Amino acid sequence: MSDVRDLIIVGGGPAGVSAGIYAARQNLDVLMITKDFGGQINQKAVKVGNYPGFLQIEGSDLVKRMREHLESLNVPFETDSVGKIRKEEGIFLLDTKEKKVFKSKAVIVASGADPRPIEVPGEKEFLGKGVSYCAVCDGPFFKGKIVAVIGGGNVAFETALALSSWVEKIYLFECSSKIKAEKFNQELLEKTGKAEVIVSTLLKEIKGGKMVESVVLEEKESRKTYELKVEGVFIEIGLQPATFFVKDLADFSESDEIKIDPKTCGTRTAGLFAAGDATDVKYKQIVVACGEGAKAALSAISYLGKMQ
Amino acid sequence: MSDVRDLIIVGGGPAGVSAGIYAARQNLDVLMITKDFGGQINQKAVKVGNYPGFLQIEGSDLVKRMREHLESLNVPFETDSVGKIRKEEGIFLLDTKEKKVFKSKAVIVASGADPRPIEVPGEKEFLGKGVSYCAVCDGPFFKGKIVAVIGGGNVAFETALALSSWVEKIYLFECSSKIKAEKFNQELLEKTGKAEVIVSTLLKEIKGGKMVESVVLEEKESRKTYELKVEGVFIEIGLQPATFFVKDLADFSESDEIKIDPKTCGTRTAGLFAAGDATDVKYKQIVVACGEGAKAALSAISYLGKMQ
């Protein structure tokens, strides 16, 4: 076997796993480089209920099943992180944190994204116990409850809108004095009659016992702090796509997502594909990432076929 | 409840089921109209091995799980087929074969496609017993065997190329005297050294016992027939998207696929979305259809939110 593989997949979340399954079934010489399996599924606050085929499944169980699926197809993986990808004379070179260099003819970047944490006390402790980064996923579990949404952009307002189907009351806190979300979204939220939008206010702490019970807030100007009873905290201040290592080879959206051709998952570099939350795909969902991973693999297979 | 629903999903295959799950979790007043559940999965020749999360699953089991998923979310469905969709004064009207009329604010067309059958004796009888319409899905099960591919377009050649990773020998039969596939694909297939391309030849019959054992062919000019031993027959003469009922509201590809915005699954008619094999999505795969169904539902949710 040459030391130049057919395909390297960077990332072991849903998009990477799905790409790996498709590549392995095509008999490609494929390698996955990832620091873990499952990506954001591991951060799921509640059971996954929107992956077709499983009514309700623990995130950890879904990750286990995906990992077993890959292993059954003998996809080798390297527990490592990619620091930089270069392309030289038609071959990709991937430099890793462990100071190794891997080579391949094609690459799929499926390195995902992390919800941008707000970094206050209680945030990590109550993840899965009232703290969530995904209203679409977790909203139904907050039926009839009082929740806080942190953030003032479109995503935060859309989160609050989605939550309004279930919850009794939403407090939306924005740190600056101005709401960035479209007027349109603001009006929609107002119409629900369930939301109170509060600007110039900082989240300082999330408190509780077994589950979230309250948040501590600070009025920015007066620096006065107060405590508010809530049972859920949705942090929607954006995602951090893990894409820095490929910055010389792709174009990016304003929020560092890799721009892809949505039909093929191709990037501006031939042979470099990307899928899932690392990209500018409009919806960041497990099943969408799986679909995109399959697309990227099928495009890579087609690219490799034409290289021969 | 008004007789105008929020959303009607046409079709109960993977795209429709996924859309239904997302719509129901958003508390939409949704209805599914479908003649069956599972769509093309029901025609799978072998177990499904490329749906992430299931190493190997019988098509019928996957369909059952998807149906249960929908039922757990109380998505009502109507066993019927849509004959025509109209849009009048911002509302969609769906006329069905059973002479009913359903109304909704948004529609997702997930009516899928059927592999175009070649309609020869043995084709139906040996479906799942050597006859297949999907090399990507079923190729690995024909390792070391001799197979026939029926069709002379790019898809047939790509099928033969995919099969060359596994099978010992491929006969590709095209009925006309000329191969329509790109020269490029023809050369790639030649390089595998495993394929014999035969033009001006008609498939007349598929024969066997428990499984496919041979095909009967006819040379078009001489009208001479002969029998050839093969263990697999891949019929790749195209798909028939089930899209006729929406022809006044969408644009179409040359092969009758609904043209969609690949980011949102929107069509040229506001409020009309489409997902899966009924569309011009590049890859027709179960997990891709599920991802597209989720996208269409999330876009419909956003559309309905802005309508209010």
Short mmCIF file of N, CA and C in Angstrom, two decimals, chain A residues 162-301:
data_model
loop_
_atom_site.label_atom_id
_atom_site.label_comp_id
_atom_site.label_asym_id
_atom_site.label_seq_id
_atom_site.Cartn_x
_atom_site.Cartn_y
_atom_site.Cartn_z
N ALA A 162 -39.15 29.06 18.15
CA ALA A 162 -39.36 27.60 18.19
C ALA A 162 -39.83 27.20 19.58
N LEU A 163 -39.20 27.75 20.60
CA LEU A 163 -39.55 27.39 21.98
C LEU A 163 -40.98 27.81 22.34
N SER A 164 -41.46 28.87 21.68
CA SER A 164 -42.78 29.39 22.05
C SER A 164 -43.90 28.37 21.82
N SER A 165 -43.64 27.35 20.99
CA SER A 165 -44.64 26.29 20.80
C SER A 165 -44.84 25.47 22.07
N TRP A 166 -43.82 25.46 22.92
CA TRP A 166 -43.87 24.54 24.06
C TRP A 166 -43.89 25.25 25.42
N VAL A 167 -43.03 26.24 25.55
CA VAL A 167 -42.80 26.77 26.90
C VAL A 167 -43.88 27.78 27.27
N GLU A 168 -43.90 28.12 28.57
CA GLU A 168 -44.90 29.07 29.05
C GLU A 168 -44.39 30.49 28.88
N LYS A 169 -43.09 30.66 29.06
CA LYS A 169 -42.53 32.02 29.10
C LYS A 169 -41.05 31.98 28.72
N ILE A 170 -40.66 32.94 27.92
CA ILE A 170 -39.25 33.03 27.49
C ILE A 170 -38.69 34.40 27.86
N TYR A 171 -37.57 34.42 28.56
CA TYR A 171 -36.80 35.66 28.73
C TYR A 171 -35.63 35.60 27.77
N LEU A 172 -35.52 36.60 26.90
CA LEU A 172 -34.38 36.64 25.98
C LEU A 172 -33.44 37.75 26.41
N PHE A 173 -32.19 37.39 26.69
CA PHE A 173 -31.21 38.36 27.17
C PHE A 173 -30.13 38.63 26.13
N GLU A 174 -29.95 39.91 25.83
CA GLU A 174 -28.90 40.33 24.90
C GLU A 174 -27.94 41.22 25.67
N CYS A 175 -26.63 41.00 25.47
CA CYS A 175 -25.67 41.74 26.27
C CYS A 175 -25.53 43.20 25.82
N SER A 176 -25.63 43.44 24.49
CA SER A 176 -25.48 44.83 24.02
C SER A 176 -26.80 45.58 24.15
N SER A 177 -26.77 46.86 23.80
CA SER A 177 -27.99 47.67 23.97
C SER A 177 -28.93 47.52 22.77
N LYS A 178 -28.45 46.82 21.76
CA LYS A 178 -29.23 46.73 20.53
C LYS A 178 -29.43 45.28 20.08
N ILE A 179 -30.66 44.99 19.64
CA ILE A 179 -30.96 43.65 19.12
C ILE A 179 -30.51 43.59 17.67
N LYS A 180 -29.75 42.55 17.34
CA LYS A 180 -29.24 42.42 15.96
C LYS A 180 -30.21 41.67 15.03
N ALA A 181 -31.12 40.92 15.61
CA ALA A 181 -32.04 40.13 14.77
C ALA A 181 -32.90 41.03 13.89
N GLU A 182 -33.30 40.52 12.74
CA GLU A 182 -34.20 41.24 11.84
C GLU A 182 -35.46 41.69 12.58
N LYS A 183 -35.90 42.89 12.26
CA LYS A 183 -37.16 43.44 12.79
C LYS A 183 -38.28 42.39 12.65
N PHE A 184 -38.27 41.77 11.49
CA PHE A 184 -39.28 40.78 11.15
C PHE A 184 -39.36 39.67 12.21
N ASN A 185 -38.18 39.14 12.55
CA ASN A 185 -38.13 38.09 13.57
C ASN A 185 -38.55 38.63 14.94
N GLN A 186 -38.17 39.87 15.19
CA GLN A 186 -38.54 40.48 16.48
C GLN A 186 -40.06 40.60 16.60
N GLU A 187 -40.69 41.02 15.50
CA GLU A 187 -42.15 41.16 15.52
C GLU A 187 -42.84 39.82 15.69
N LEU A 188 -42.31 38.82 15.00
CA LEU A 188 -42.89 37.47 15.12
C LEU A 188 -42.85 37.01 16.57
N LEU A 189 -41.72 37.25 17.21
CA LEU A 189 -41.58 36.78 18.59
C LEU A 189 -42.55 37.54 19.50
N GLU A 190 -42.67 38.84 19.25
CA GLU A 190 -43.58 39.66 20.06
C GLU A 190 -45.00 39.11 19.98
N LYS A 191 -45.39 38.72 18.76
CA LYS A 191 -46.76 38.21 18.54
C LYS A 191 -47.09 36.97 19.35
N THR A 192 -46.08 36.20 19.71
CA THR A 192 -46.36 34.98 20.49
C THR A 192 -46.91 35.33 21.86
N GLY A 193 -46.62 36.55 22.32
CA GLY A 193 -47.10 36.97 23.64
C GLY A 193 -46.41 36.25 24.79
N LYS A 194 -45.36 35.48 24.47
CA LYS A 194 -44.72 34.67 25.51
C LYS A 194 -43.32 35.15 25.87
N ALA A 195 -42.83 36.14 25.10
CA ALA A 195 -41.41 36.48 25.26
C ALA A 195 -41.21 37.87 25.84
N GLU A 196 -40.20 37.99 26.67
CA GLU A 196 -39.78 39.28 27.19
C GLU A 196 -38.32 39.46 26.76
N VAL A 197 -38.06 40.53 25.99
CA VAL A 197 -36.71 40.75 25.47
C VAL A 197 -36.02 41.81 26.32
N ILE A 198 -34.87 41.45 26.84
CA ILE A 198 -34.17 42.34 27.77
C ILE A 198 -32.75 42.59 27.26
N VAL A 199 -32.45 43.86 26.96
CA VAL A 199 -31.12 44.19 26.41
C VAL A 199 -30.18 44.66 27.52
N SER A 200 -28.92 44.92 27.13
CA SER A 200 -27.91 45.47 28.04
C SER A 200 -27.80 44.67 29.33
N THR A 201 -27.93 43.37 29.18
CA THR A 201 -27.92 42.52 30.37
C THR A 201 -27.02 41.31 30.15
N LEU A 202 -26.20 41.06 31.13
CA LEU A 202 -25.24 39.96 31.02
C LEU A 202 -25.66 38.77 31.87
N LEU A 203 -25.48 37.58 31.30
CA LEU A 203 -25.66 36.37 32.10
C LEU A 203 -24.38 36.18 32.91
N LYS A 204 -24.53 36.04 34.23
CA LYS A 204 -23.34 35.91 35.08
C LYS A 204 -23.17 34.50 35.63
N GLU A 205 -24.32 33.80 35.84
CA GLU A 205 -24.20 32.48 36.48
C GLU A 205 -25.48 31.68 36.24
N ILE A 206 -25.33 30.37 36.15
CA ILE A 206 -26.48 29.46 36.08
C ILE A 206 -26.47 28.64 37.37
N LYS A 207 -27.60 28.64 38.10
CA LYS A 207 -27.63 27.97 39.40
C LYS A 207 -28.72 26.90 39.45
N GLY A 208 -28.57 25.99 40.38
CA GLY A 208 -29.59 24.96 40.54
C GLY A 208 -29.14 23.88 41.49
N GLY A 209 -29.97 22.82 41.58
CA GLY A 209 -29.60 21.66 42.38
C GLY A 209 -29.27 20.53 41.41
N LYS A 210 -30.23 19.57 41.25
CA LYS A 210 -30.04 18.52 40.25
C LYS A 210 -30.18 19.09 38.85
N MET A 211 -31.13 20.06 38.71
CA MET A 211 -31.42 20.68 37.42
C MET A 211 -31.30 22.20 37.59
N VAL A 212 -31.31 22.89 36.44
CA VAL A 212 -31.27 24.36 36.49
C VAL A 212 -32.48 24.89 37.26
N GLU A 213 -32.22 25.86 38.12
CA GLU A 213 -33.33 26.50 38.87
C GLU A 213 -33.39 28.01 38.64
N SER A 214 -32.24 28.62 38.36
CA SER A 214 -32.27 30.08 38.16
C SER A 214 -31.03 30.57 37.42
N VAL A 215 -31.11 31.81 36.96
CA VAL A 215 -29.94 32.47 36.37
C VAL A 215 -29.68 33.78 37.13
N VAL A 216 -28.40 34.13 37.19
CA VAL A 216 -28.02 35.42 37.80
C VAL A 216 -27.65 36.36 36.67
N LEU A 217 -28.25 37.54 36.67
CA LEU A 217 -28.05 38.50 35.57
C LEU A 217 -27.49 39.81 36.11
N GLU A 218 -26.85 40.55 35.20
CA GLU A 218 -26.33 41.86 35.62
C GLU A 218 -26.76 42.91 34.61
N GLU A 219 -27.40 43.97 35.13
CA GLU A 219 -27.72 45.11 34.25
C GLU A 219 -26.42 45.84 33.99
N LYS A 220 -26.13 46.00 32.69
CA LYS A 220 -24.79 46.42 32.30
C LYS A 220 -24.43 47.81 32.84
N GLU A 221 -25.36 48.76 32.73
CA GLU A 221 -25.02 50.13 33.13
C GLU A 221 -24.92 50.30 34.65
N SER A 222 -25.97 49.86 35.31
CA SER A 222 -26.01 50.04 36.78
C SER A 222 -25.13 49.03 37.51
N ARG A 223 -24.74 47.95 36.81
CA ARG A 223 -24.01 46.82 37.38
C ARG A 223 -24.79 46.14 38.51
N LYS A 224 -26.09 46.40 38.55
CA LYS A 224 -26.94 45.72 39.53
C LYS A 224 -27.16 44.27 39.10
N THR A 225 -27.05 43.34 40.04
CA THR A 225 -27.34 41.94 39.69
C THR A 225 -28.66 41.51 40.33
N TYR A 226 -29.30 40.56 39.65
CA TYR A 226 -30.52 39.98 40.21
C TYR A 226 -30.65 38.53 39.77
N GLU A 227 -31.50 37.77 40.45
CA GLU A 227 -31.67 36.35 40.15
C GLU A 227 -33.08 36.12 39.60
N LEU A 228 -33.17 35.23 38.63
CA LEU A 228 -34.46 34.99 37.97
C LEU A 228 -34.69 33.47 37.90
N LYS A 229 -35.90 33.03 38.28
CA LYS A 229 -36.19 31.59 38.24
C LYS A 229 -36.45 31.13 36.80
N VAL A 230 -35.68 30.20 36.32
CA VAL A 230 -35.92 29.57 35.01
C VAL A 230 -35.56 28.09 35.15
N GLU A 231 -36.15 27.27 34.27
CA GLU A 231 -35.81 25.84 34.31
C GLU A 231 -34.97 25.43 33.10
N GLY A 232 -34.84 26.35 32.16
CA GLY A 232 -34.01 26.05 30.98
C GLY A 232 -33.21 27.27 30.57
N VAL A 233 -32.01 27.03 30.05
CA VAL A 233 -31.18 28.13 29.53
C VAL A 233 -30.68 27.71 28.15
N PHE A 234 -31.14 28.41 27.12
CA PHE A 234 -30.70 28.11 25.75
C PHE A 234 -29.66 29.15 25.35
N ILE A 235 -28.44 28.67 25.13
CA ILE A 235 -27.34 29.58 24.79
C ILE A 235 -27.17 29.58 23.28
N GLU A 236 -27.46 30.72 22.68
CA GLU A 236 -27.49 30.82 21.21
C GLU A 236 -26.67 32.02 20.77
N ILE A 237 -25.39 31.97 21.10
CA ILE A 237 -24.52 33.09 20.72
C ILE A 237 -23.63 32.69 19.54
N GLY A 238 -24.01 31.59 18.88
CA GLY A 238 -23.30 31.20 17.66
C GLY A 238 -22.52 29.91 17.79
N LEU A 239 -22.02 29.45 16.65
CA LEU A 239 -21.20 28.24 16.60
C LEU A 239 -19.76 28.64 16.29
N GLN A 240 -18.87 27.78 16.65
CA GLN A 240 -17.48 27.93 16.25
C GLN A 240 -17.11 26.77 15.34
N PRO A 241 -17.22 26.94 14.00
CA PRO A 241 -16.82 25.83 13.13
C PRO A 241 -15.33 25.55 13.32
N ALA A 242 -14.98 24.28 13.34
CA ALA A 242 -13.57 23.88 13.52
C ALA A 242 -12.94 23.77 12.14
N THR A 243 -12.57 24.90 11.58
CA THR A 243 -12.15 24.91 10.17
C THR A 243 -10.83 25.63 9.93
N PHE A 244 -10.20 26.11 11.00
CA PHE A 244 -8.99 26.93 10.85
C PHE A 244 -7.90 26.22 10.04
N PHE A 245 -7.82 24.89 10.16
CA PHE A 245 -6.72 24.12 9.58
C PHE A 245 -6.79 24.02 8.05
N VAL A 246 -7.88 24.49 7.48
CA VAL A 246 -8.06 24.34 6.04
C VAL A 246 -8.18 25.72 5.37
N LYS A 247 -7.77 26.73 6.10
CA LYS A 247 -8.09 28.11 5.67
C LYS A 247 -7.43 28.54 4.37
N ASP A 248 -6.35 27.89 3.98
CA ASP A 248 -5.71 28.28 2.71
C ASP A 248 -6.37 27.63 1.49
N LEU A 249 -7.25 26.65 1.71
CA LEU A 249 -7.76 25.85 0.59
C LEU A 249 -9.25 26.05 0.30
N ALA A 250 -9.93 26.79 1.16
CA ALA A 250 -11.38 26.94 0.98
C ALA A 250 -11.81 28.39 1.16
N ASP A 251 -13.03 28.68 0.72
CA ASP A 251 -13.64 29.98 1.02
C ASP A 251 -14.54 29.80 2.24
N PHE A 252 -14.78 30.91 2.93
CA PHE A 252 -15.50 30.84 4.19
C PHE A 252 -16.64 31.84 4.28
N SER A 253 -17.69 31.46 5.02
CA SER A 253 -18.77 32.40 5.33
C SER A 253 -18.26 33.35 6.43
N GLU A 254 -19.08 34.34 6.76
CA GLU A 254 -18.69 35.29 7.81
C GLU A 254 -18.44 34.61 9.15
N SER A 255 -19.13 33.49 9.36
CA SER A 255 -18.94 32.81 10.64
C SER A 255 -18.02 31.59 10.52
N ASP A 256 -17.04 31.70 9.60
CA ASP A 256 -15.98 30.68 9.48
C ASP A 256 -16.45 29.32 8.99
N GLU A 257 -17.64 29.26 8.39
CA GLU A 257 -18.09 27.99 7.81
C GLU A 257 -17.46 27.83 6.42
N ILE A 258 -17.07 26.61 6.07
CA ILE A 258 -16.52 26.35 4.74
C ILE A 258 -17.65 26.46 3.71
N LYS A 259 -17.43 27.29 2.68
CA LYS A 259 -18.44 27.40 1.63
C LYS A 259 -18.39 26.18 0.73
N ILE A 260 -19.53 25.52 0.56
CA ILE A 260 -19.58 24.33 -0.30
C ILE A 260 -20.59 24.53 -1.44
N ASP A 261 -20.37 23.78 -2.50
CA ASP A 261 -21.39 23.62 -3.52
C ASP A 261 -22.45 22.70 -2.90
N PRO A 262 -23.66 23.20 -2.65
CA PRO A 262 -24.62 22.39 -1.88
C PRO A 262 -25.08 21.12 -2.60
N LYS A 263 -24.78 21.01 -3.89
CA LYS A 263 -25.17 19.78 -4.60
C LYS A 263 -24.12 18.68 -4.42
N THR A 264 -22.84 19.07 -4.34
CA THR A 264 -21.76 18.07 -4.35
C THR A 264 -20.91 18.08 -3.09
N CYS A 265 -21.05 19.11 -2.25
CA CYS A 265 -20.17 19.29 -1.09
C CYS A 265 -18.73 19.59 -1.50
N GLY A 266 -18.52 20.00 -2.74
CA GLY A 266 -17.18 20.40 -3.18
C GLY A 266 -16.81 21.78 -2.65
N THR A 267 -15.49 22.04 -2.52
CA THR A 267 -15.00 23.36 -2.13
C THR A 267 -14.27 23.96 -3.34
N ARG A 268 -13.61 25.10 -3.13
CA ARG A 268 -12.91 25.69 -4.26
C ARG A 268 -11.64 24.93 -4.65
N THR A 269 -11.18 24.01 -3.81
CA THR A 269 -10.02 23.19 -4.14
C THR A 269 -10.48 21.81 -4.64
N ALA A 270 -10.04 21.46 -5.85
CA ALA A 270 -10.42 20.15 -6.40
C ALA A 270 -9.95 19.04 -5.46
N GLY A 271 -10.83 18.10 -5.18
CA GLY A 271 -10.47 16.98 -4.31
C GLY A 271 -10.72 17.23 -2.84
N LEU A 272 -11.01 18.49 -2.50
CA LEU A 272 -11.32 18.82 -1.10
C LEU A 272 -12.83 19.02 -0.96
N PHE A 273 -13.44 18.16 -0.17
CA PHE A 273 -14.88 18.22 0.07
C PHE A 273 -15.13 18.54 1.54
N ALA A 274 -16.32 19.01 1.85
CA ALA A 274 -16.65 19.30 3.24
C ALA A 274 -18.12 19.02 3.48
N ALA A 275 -18.44 18.60 4.71
CA ALA A 275 -19.82 18.20 5.01
C ALA A 275 -20.15 18.47 6.46
N GLY A 276 -21.41 18.80 6.69
CA GLY A 276 -21.90 18.95 8.06
C GLY A 276 -21.69 20.34 8.63
N ASP A 277 -21.61 20.40 9.94
CA ASP A 277 -21.61 21.70 10.64
C ASP A 277 -20.36 22.53 10.40
N ALA A 278 -19.31 21.95 9.82
CA ALA A 278 -18.14 22.75 9.46
C ALA A 278 -18.41 23.60 8.23
N THR A 279 -19.53 23.35 7.56
CA THR A 279 -19.84 24.02 6.30
C THR A 279 -20.98 25.02 6.45
N ASP A 280 -21.27 25.72 5.34
CA ASP A 280 -22.38 26.68 5.36
C ASP A 280 -23.71 26.02 5.02
N VAL A 281 -23.82 24.71 5.23
CA VAL A 281 -25.12 24.05 5.10
C VAL A 281 -26.09 24.79 6.02
N LYS A 282 -27.32 25.02 5.52
CA LYS A 282 -28.23 25.94 6.23
C LYS A 282 -28.70 25.38 7.57
N TYR A 283 -28.88 24.07 7.65
CA TYR A 283 -29.44 23.48 8.87
C TYR A 283 -28.42 22.56 9.53
N LYS A 284 -28.18 22.79 10.81
CA LYS A 284 -27.20 22.00 11.55
C LYS A 284 -27.95 20.95 12.36
N GLN A 285 -28.17 19.81 11.74
CA GLN A 285 -28.93 18.73 12.34
C GLN A 285 -28.20 17.42 12.09
N ILE A 286 -28.39 16.44 12.97
CA ILE A 286 -27.67 15.17 12.83
C ILE A 286 -27.97 14.51 11.48
N VAL A 287 -29.25 14.39 11.15
CA VAL A 287 -29.60 13.66 9.93
C VAL A 287 -29.20 14.44 8.68
N VAL A 288 -29.21 15.76 8.78
CA VAL A 288 -28.74 16.57 7.65
C VAL A 288 -27.24 16.32 7.46
N ALA A 289 -26.48 16.33 8.56
CA ALA A 289 -25.03 16.08 8.47
C ALA A 289 -24.75 14.70 7.88
N CYS A 290 -25.54 13.70 8.26
CA CYS A 290 -25.36 12.35 7.69
C CYS A 290 -25.59 12.37 6.18
N GLY A 291 -26.65 13.04 5.77
CA GLY A 291 -26.93 13.15 4.33
C GLY A 291 -25.80 13.85 3.59
N GLU A 292 -25.30 14.93 4.18
CA GLU A 292 -24.22 15.68 3.55
C GLU A 292 -22.94 14.85 3.49
N GLY A 293 -22.68 14.07 4.52
CA GLY A 293 -21.49 13.21 4.54
C GLY A 293 -21.53 12.20 3.40
N ALA A 294 -22.72 11.63 3.19
CA ALA A 294 -22.89 10.67 2.09
C ALA A 294 -22.64 11.36 0.75
N LYS A 295 -23.20 12.57 0.59
CA LYS A 295 -22.97 13.33 -0.64
C LYS A 295 -21.48 13.57 -0.88
N ALA A 296 -20.78 14.01 0.16
CA ALA A 296 -19.35 14.32 0.03
C ALA A 296 -18.58 13.07 -0.39
N ALA A 297 -18.90 11.94 0.23
CA ALA A 297 -18.20 10.70 -0.10
C ALA A 297 -18.46 10.30 -1.55
N LEU A 298 -19.72 10.39 -1.98
CA LEU A 298 -20.05 10.01 -3.36
C LEU A 298 -19.35 10.95 -4.35
N SER A 299 -19.23 12.22 -3.98
CA SER A 299 -18.50 13.16 -4.85
C SER A 299 -17.01 12.84 -4.86
N ALA A 300 -16.46 12.47 -3.70
CA ALA A 300 -15.04 12.10 -3.63
C ALA A 300 -14.78 10.84 -4.46
N ILE A 301 -15.69 9.88 -4.40
CA ILE A 301 -15.57 8.65 -5.18
C ILE A 301 -15.53 8.99 -6.67
#
